[in-house]
JSON list of C-alpha atoms in Angstrom, two decimals:
[
{"chain": "A", "resi": 230, "resn": "ASP", "atom": "CA", "xyz": [-19.70, 31.85, -3.81]},
{"chain": "A", "resi": 231, "resn": "ARG", "atom": "CA", "xyz": [-18.14, 34.25, -1.36]},
{"chain": "A", "resi": 232, "resn": "GLU", "atom": "CA", "xyz": [-19.50, 37.72, -0.90]},
{"chain": "A", "resi": 233, "resn": "GLY", "atom": "CA", "xyz": [-17.11, 40.51, 0.05]},
{"chain": "A", "resi": 234, "resn": "ALA", "atom": "CA", "xyz": [-17.68, 43.41, 2.39]},
{"chain": "A", "resi": 235, "resn": "GLY", "atom": "CA", "xyz": [-20.14, 46.01, 1.23]},
{"chain": "A", "resi": 236, "resn": "GLY", "atom": "CA", "xyz": [-22.37, 43.45, -0.50]},
{"chain": "A", "resi": 237, "resn": "ASN", "atom": "CA", "xyz": [-20.18, 42.73, -3.52]},
{"chain": "A", "resi": 238, "resn": "GLU", "atom": "CA", "xyz": [-18.40, 39.63, -4.76]},
{"chain": "A", "resi": 239, "resn": "PHE", "atom": "CA", "xyz": [-14.84, 40.95, -4.80]},
{"chain": "A", "resi": 240, "resn": "ARG", "atom": "CA", "xyz": [-12.08, 40.64, -2.25]},
{"chain": "A", "resi": 241, "resn": "GLY", "atom": "CA", "xyz": [-10.86, 43.99, -0.89]},
{"chain": "A", "resi": 242, "resn": "VAL", "atom": "CA", "xyz": [-13.66, 46.04, -2.51]},
{"chain": "A", "resi": 243, "resn": "TYR", "atom": "CA", "xyz": [-16.47, 47.96, -0.86]},
{"chain": "A", "resi": 244, "resn": "HIS", "atom": "CA", "xyz": [-18.98, 50.59, -1.89]},
{"chain": "A", "resi": 245, "resn": "SER", "atom": "CA", "xyz": [-18.81, 54.13, -0.61]},
{"chain": "A", "resi": 246, "resn": "GLY", "atom": "CA", "xyz": [-22.44, 55.06, -0.14]},
{"chain": "A", "resi": 247, "resn": "THR", "atom": "CA", "xyz": [-21.50, 58.70, 0.42]},
{"chain": "A", "resi": 248, "resn": "TYR", "atom": "CA", "xyz": [-19.89, 59.19, -2.98]},
{"chain": "A", "resi": 249, "resn": "GLY", "atom": "CA", "xyz": [-21.43, 56.35, -4.97]},
{"chain": "A", "resi": 250, "resn": "ARG", "atom": "CA", "xyz": [-18.02, 54.95, -5.92]},
{"chain": "A", "resi": 251, "resn": "TRP", "atom": "CA", "xyz": [-16.20, 51.71, -5.22]},
{"chain": "A", "resi": 252, "resn": "LYS", "atom": "CA", "xyz": [-13.13, 51.65, -2.98]},
{"chain": "A", "resi": 253, "resn": "ALA", "atom": "CA", "xyz": [-10.29, 49.15, -2.89]},
{"chain": "A", "resi": 254, "resn": "ARG", "atom": "CA", "xyz": [-8.10, 48.50, 0.11]},
{"chain": "A", "resi": 255, "resn": "ILE", "atom": "CA", "xyz": [-5.68, 45.76, 1.03]},
{"chain": "A", "resi": 256, "resn": "VAL", "atom": "CA", "xyz": [-4.29, 44.68, 4.38]},
{"chain": "A", "resi": 257, "resn": "ILE", "atom": "CA", "xyz": [-0.53, 44.15, 4.46]},
{"chain": "A", "resi": 258, "resn": "ASN", "atom": "CA", "xyz": [1.14, 43.22, 7.75]},
{"chain": "A", "resi": 259, "resn": "GLY", "atom": "CA", "xyz": [-1.97, 44.30, 9.64]},
{"chain": "A", "resi": 260, "resn": "GLN", "atom": "CA", "xyz": [-2.02, 47.73, 8.02]},
{"chain": "A", "resi": 261, "resn": "LYS", "atom": "CA", "xyz": [-4.92, 48.83, 5.80]},
{"chain": "A", "resi": 262, "resn": "ILE", "atom": "CA", "xyz": [-3.73, 50.46, 2.57]},
{"chain": "A", "resi": 263, "resn": "HIS", "atom": "CA", "xyz": [-6.26, 52.46, 0.55]},
{"chain": "A", "resi": 264, "resn": "LEU", "atom": "CA", "xyz": [-5.77, 51.81, -3.17]},
{"chain": "A", "resi": 265, "resn": "GLY", "atom": "CA", "xyz": [-8.22, 54.36, -4.55]},
{"chain": "A", "resi": 266, "resn": "THR", "atom": "CA", "xyz": [-11.81, 54.89, -5.59]},
{"chain": "A", "resi": 267, "resn": "PHE", "atom": "CA", "xyz": [-13.25, 53.52, -8.82]},
{"chain": "A", "resi": 268, "resn": "ALA", "atom": "CA", "xyz": [-16.37, 53.79, -10.96]},
{"chain": "A", "resi": 269, "resn": "THR", "atom": "CA", "xyz": [-17.05, 50.03, -10.95]},
{"chain": "A", "resi": 270, "resn": "PRO", "atom": "CA", "xyz": [-16.39, 47.17, -8.54]},
{"chain": "A", "resi": 271, "resn": "GLU", "atom": "CA", "xyz": [-14.46, 45.36, -11.29]},
{"chain": "A", "resi": 272, "resn": "GLU", "atom": "CA", "xyz": [-11.97, 48.26, -11.62]},
{"chain": "A", "resi": 273, "resn": "ALA", "atom": "CA", "xyz": [-11.48, 48.29, -7.84]},
{"chain": "A", "resi": 274, "resn": "ALA", "atom": "CA", "xyz": [-11.02, 44.50, -7.79]},
{"chain": "A", "resi": 275, "resn": "ARG", "atom": "CA", "xyz": [-8.36, 44.67, -10.50]},
{"chain": "A", "resi": 276, "resn": "ALA", "atom": "CA", "xyz": [-6.50, 47.35, -8.52]},
{"chain": "A", "resi": 277, "resn": "TRP", "atom": "CA", "xyz": [-6.64, 45.07, -5.47]},
{"chain": "A", "resi": 278, "resn": "ASP", "atom": "CA", "xyz": [-5.36, 42.12, -7.52]},
{"chain": "A", "resi": 279, "resn": "ARG", "atom": "CA", "xyz": [-2.39, 44.09, -8.90]},
{"chain": "A", "resi": 280, "resn": "GLU", "atom": "CA", "xyz": [-1.37, 45.21, -5.41]},
{"chain": "A", "resi": 281, "resn": "ALA", "atom": "CA", "xyz": [-1.87, 41.69, -4.00]},
{"chain": "A", "resi": 282, "resn": "ILE", "atom": "CA", "xyz": [0.45, 40.29, -6.68]},
{"chain": "A", "resi": 283, "resn": "ALA", "atom": "CA", "xyz": [3.04, 43.00, -5.98]},
{"chain": "A", "resi": 284, "resn": "GLN", "atom": "CA", "xyz": [2.92, 42.47, -2.19]},
{"chain": "A", "resi": 285, "resn": "ARG", "atom": "CA", "xyz": [2.23, 38.73, -1.87]},
{"chain": "A", "resi": 286, "resn": "GLY", "atom": "CA", "xyz": [3.30, 37.11, -5.12]},
{"chain": "A", "resi": 287, "resn": "ALA", "atom": "CA", "xyz": [1.52, 35.20, -7.84]},
{"chain": "A", "resi": 288, "resn": "ASP", "atom": "CA", "xyz": [0.25, 32.42, -5.58]},
{"chain": "A", "resi": 289, "resn": "THR", "atom": "CA", "xyz": [-2.08, 34.70, -3.62]},
{"chain": "A", "resi": 290, "resn": "MET", "atom": "CA", "xyz": [-5.86, 34.42, -3.91]},
{"chain": "A", "resi": 291, "resn": "LEU", "atom": "CA", "xyz": [-7.13, 36.91, -6.53]},
{"chain": "A", "resi": 292, "resn": "ASN", "atom": "CA", "xyz": [-10.46, 38.24, -7.72]},
{"chain": "A", "resi": 293, "resn": "PHE", "atom": "CA", "xyz": [-9.66, 37.36, -11.34]},
{"chain": "A", "resi": 294, "resn": "SER", "atom": "CA", "xyz": [-7.41, 34.83, -13.05]},
{"chain": "A", "resi": 295, "resn": "ILE", "atom": "CA", "xyz": [-3.65, 35.38, -12.83]},
{"chain": "A", "resi": 296, "resn": "GLU", "atom": "CA", "xyz": [-3.62, 35.19, -16.64]},
{"chain": "A", "resi": 297, "resn": "ASP", "atom": "CA", "xyz": [-5.35, 38.58, -16.65]},
{"chain": "A", "resi": 298, "resn": "TYR", "atom": "CA", "xyz": [-2.17, 40.05, -15.17]},
{"chain": "A", "resi": 299, "resn": "THR", "atom": "CA", "xyz": [0.54, 38.57, -17.35]},
{"chain": "A", "resi": 300, "resn": "SER", "atom": "CA", "xyz": [1.55, 41.78, -19.13]},
{"chain": "A", "resi": 301, "resn": "ASP", "atom": "CA", "xyz": [5.26, 42.63, -19.14]},
{"chain": "A", "resi": 302, "resn": "ASP", "atom": "CA", "xyz": [4.69, 45.24, -16.42]},
{"chain": "A", "resi": 303, "resn": "THR", "atom": "CA", "xyz": [3.09, 42.74, -14.05]},
{"chain": "A", "resi": 304, "resn": "LYS", "atom": "CA", "xyz": [5.42, 39.87, -14.94]},
{"chain": "A", "resi": 305, "resn": "SER", "atom": "CA", "xyz": [8.39, 41.93, -13.84]},
{"chain": "A", "resi": 306, "resn": "ARG", "atom": "CA", "xyz": [6.87, 42.12, -10.35]},
{"chain": "A", "resi": 307, "resn": "VAL", "atom": "CA", "xyz": [5.69, 38.51, -10.13]},
{"chain": "A", "resi": 308, "resn": "ARG", "atom": "CA", "xyz": [8.72, 36.47, -9.13]},
{"chain": "A", "resi": 309, "resn": "ASP", "atom": "CA", "xyz": [9.26, 33.01, -7.70]},
{"chain": "A", "resi": 310, "resn": "SER", "atom": "CA", "xyz": [10.54, 32.55, -4.17]},
{"chain": "A", "resi": 311, "resn": "GLU", "atom": "CA", "xyz": [14.17, 32.70, -5.30]},
{"chain": "A", "resi": 312, "resn": "GLY", "atom": "CA", "xyz": [13.49, 35.93, -7.16]},
{"chain": "A", "resi": 313, "resn": "ASP", "atom": "CA", "xyz": [14.90, 34.77, -10.49]},
{"chain": "A", "resi": 314, "resn": "ALA", "atom": "CA", "xyz": [12.11, 34.36, -13.01]},
{"chain": "A", "resi": 315, "resn": "PRO", "atom": "CA", "xyz": [8.52, 35.41, -13.50]},
{"chain": "A", "resi": 316, "resn": "MET", "atom": "CA", "xyz": [6.15, 32.58, -12.72]},
{"chain": "A", "resi": 317, "resn": "ALA", "atom": "CA", "xyz": [2.70, 34.03, -13.35]},
{"chain": "A", "resi": 318, "resn": "GLU", "atom": "CA", "xyz": [1.87, 31.19, -15.75]},
{"chain": "A", "resi": 319, "resn": "ALA", "atom": "CA", "xyz": [2.53, 28.49, -13.14]},
{"chain": "A", "resi": 320, "resn": "ALA", "atom": "CA", "xyz": [0.72, 30.13, -10.24]},
{"chain": "A", "resi": 321, "resn": "SER", "atom": "CA", "xyz": [-2.31, 28.65, -8.55]},
{"chain": "A", "resi": 322, "resn": "PRO", "atom": "CA", "xyz": [-4.51, 30.52, -6.07]},
{"chain": "A", "resi": 323, "resn": "ARG", "atom": "CA", "xyz": [-4.48, 29.49, -2.43]},
{"chain": "A", "resi": 324, "resn": "GLU", "atom": "CA", "xyz": [-7.24, 29.77, 0.12]},
{"chain": "A", "resi": 325, "resn": "GLY", "atom": "CA", "xyz": [-7.28, 32.97, 2.16]},
{"chain": "A", "resi": 326, "resn": "GLY", "atom": "CA", "xyz": [-9.49, 35.23, 4.21]},
{"chain": "A", "resi": 327, "resn": "TRP", "atom": "CA", "xyz": [-11.04, 38.57, 3.33]},
{"chain": "A", "resi": 328, "resn": "GLU", "atom": "CA", "xyz": [-8.57, 41.38, 3.02]}
]
């Protein structure tokens, strides 16, 4: 089991001791992008996952299963490398570092 920054189990999630909330941030092209603050680490992790799918595609490593993000809204953003069809159902996570 991998532990994320801030003592939690989720990628891209850390606790703000000052405000008692959970923050999500993702690194895209070396730039840190703040995704918001959340009441629970799970909410922050889901925000991270949605942005990771939007920025990196369905084959990126996620906090939760890709099947959790197969709504019509997310499917429209999850495309194969040619950009023709959603492929959330066929995706498999790949190994990656903390971001």
